[in-house]
Short mmCIF file of C-alpha atoms in Angstrom, two decimals:
data_model
loop_
_atom_site.label_atom_id
_atom_site.label_comp_id
_atom_site.label_asym_id
_atom_site.label_seq_id
_atom_site.Cartn_x
_atom_site.Cartn_y
_atom_site.Cartn_z
CA GLY A 1 -4.43 4.61 12.89
CA SER A 2 -0.80 4.54 13.89
CA TYR A 3 1.71 3.08 16.36
CA VAL A 4 4.44 5.39 17.68
CA PRO A 5 7.21 3.56 19.56
CA ILE A 6 9.35 5.49 22.05
CA THR A 7 12.01 2.98 23.02
CA ALA A 8 15.59 2.53 24.20
CA LEU A 9 17.82 0.42 21.96
CA LEU A 10 20.72 -1.88 22.84
CA GLU A 11 22.76 -3.49 20.04
CA TYR A 12 25.79 -5.80 19.94
CA HIS A 13 27.80 -5.74 16.70
CA PHE A 14 29.84 -8.80 15.71
CA GLY A 15 33.29 -8.19 14.19
CA THR A 16 35.21 -5.08 13.18
CA GLY A 17 35.25 -5.35 9.37
CA LYS A 18 33.32 -3.41 6.75
CA VAL A 19 30.30 -5.72 7.19
CA ARG A 20 29.05 -6.21 10.76
CA PRO A 21 25.93 -8.21 11.65
CA PHE A 22 24.24 -7.25 14.92
CA LEU A 23 21.61 -8.37 17.41
CA GLY A 24 19.74 -6.18 19.86
CA ALA A 25 16.52 -5.24 21.57
CA ASN A 26 14.22 -2.24 21.90
CA VAL A 27 12.26 -1.71 25.12
CA GLY A 28 9.79 1.07 25.85
CA LEU A 29 6.37 2.58 25.25
CA TYR A 30 4.14 2.14 22.20
CA THR A 31 1.34 4.66 21.63
CA ALA A 32 -1.56 3.57 19.41
CA LYS A 33 -3.86 6.23 17.94
CA VAL A 34 -6.97 5.77 15.83
CA LYS A 35 -9.50 8.22 14.38
CA VAL A 36 -12.64 7.33 12.44
CA THR A 37 -14.85 9.87 10.64
CA VAL A 38 -18.27 8.90 9.25
CA GLN A 39 -20.64 11.48 7.77
CA GLY A 40 -18.95 14.37 9.57
CA MET A 41 -18.86 12.67 13.00
CA SER A 42 -15.43 11.76 14.39
CA VAL A 43 -14.40 9.33 17.08
CA SER A 44 -10.78 9.03 18.23
CA ASP A 45 -8.92 7.02 20.83
CA SER A 46 -5.34 6.53 21.96
CA GLN A 47 -3.62 4.08 24.25
CA THR A 48 -0.03 3.70 25.49
CA ASN A 49 1.40 0.29 26.41
CA PHE A 50 4.75 -1.28 27.26
CA GLY A 51 6.44 -3.32 24.56
CA PHE A 52 9.71 -4.78 23.36
CA ALA A 53 11.31 -5.76 20.06
CA PRO A 54 14.16 -8.18 19.42
CA VAL A 55 16.18 -6.92 16.44
CA GLY A 56 18.70 -8.41 14.03
CA GLY A 57 20.47 -6.67 11.21
CA ILE A 58 23.59 -5.74 9.32
CA GLU A 59 25.74 -2.63 9.02
CA TYR A 60 27.99 -2.00 6.01
CA ASP A 61 30.67 0.73 5.95
CA ILE A 62 30.47 2.71 2.70
CA GLN A 63 33.19 5.20 3.73
CA ASP A 64 35.02 6.03 6.97
CA ASN A 65 32.12 8.11 8.32
CA LEU A 66 29.19 6.70 6.29
CA ALA A 67 27.43 3.33 6.60
CA PHE A 68 24.34 1.52 5.34
CA THR A 69 22.18 -0.36 7.85
CA ALA A 70 19.23 -2.72 7.55
CA ASN A 71 17.35 -4.59 10.26
CA LEU A 72 14.30 -6.64 11.07
CA LYS A 73 12.33 -6.08 14.32
CA TYR A 74 9.57 -8.15 15.86
CA ASN A 75 7.58 -5.61 17.91
CA TYR A 76 5.49 -7.14 20.69
CA ILE A 77 3.12 -4.83 22.61
CA LEU A 78 1.60 -5.86 25.95
CA THR A 79 -1.91 -4.40 25.79
CA GLY A 80 -3.27 -5.95 28.98
CA ASP A 81 -6.00 -7.68 26.96
CA ASP A 82 -6.22 -11.39 26.22
CA VAL A 83 -4.70 -10.67 22.80
CA ASN A 84 -1.47 -8.65 22.63
CA ASP A 85 -0.43 -6.74 19.50
CA ALA A 86 2.59 -7.63 17.37
CA TYR A 87 4.03 -6.49 14.07
CA ILE A 88 7.23 -6.89 12.09
CA GLY A 89 9.24 -3.82 11.14
CA ILE A 90 11.73 -3.77 8.26
CA ASN A 91 14.07 -0.79 8.49
CA VAL A 92 16.84 0.52 6.21
CA GLY A 93 18.92 3.64 6.58
CA ILE A 94 22.15 5.55 6.28
CA ILE A 95 24.38 6.21 9.31
CA TYR A 96 26.60 9.31 9.41
CA LYS A 97 29.33 8.80 12.01
CA LEU A 98 30.46 12.00 13.76
CA ASN A 99 33.82 10.51 14.77
CA LYS A 100 35.48 7.17 14.13
#
């Protein structure tokens, strides 16, 4: 199975130095897909729900147009059931800035 989030992101970065912590939030749609195959018979299902994710992280400038970023997101998906889904995402990456 898998979750595919399609969300909008808003972030606020603190400071203007080489190291900038930030807080933000994602809001949008989360699509869950699952497929099970047993002895040649397959069953699949998918569902799309609204969700949101508060995010906190840090951005570090390596060069003028290159930065390292890392963040932690708590994804909360409103399924409409008595029990909603939630998971924590840990993300790291490289940012290439087109203009500074």
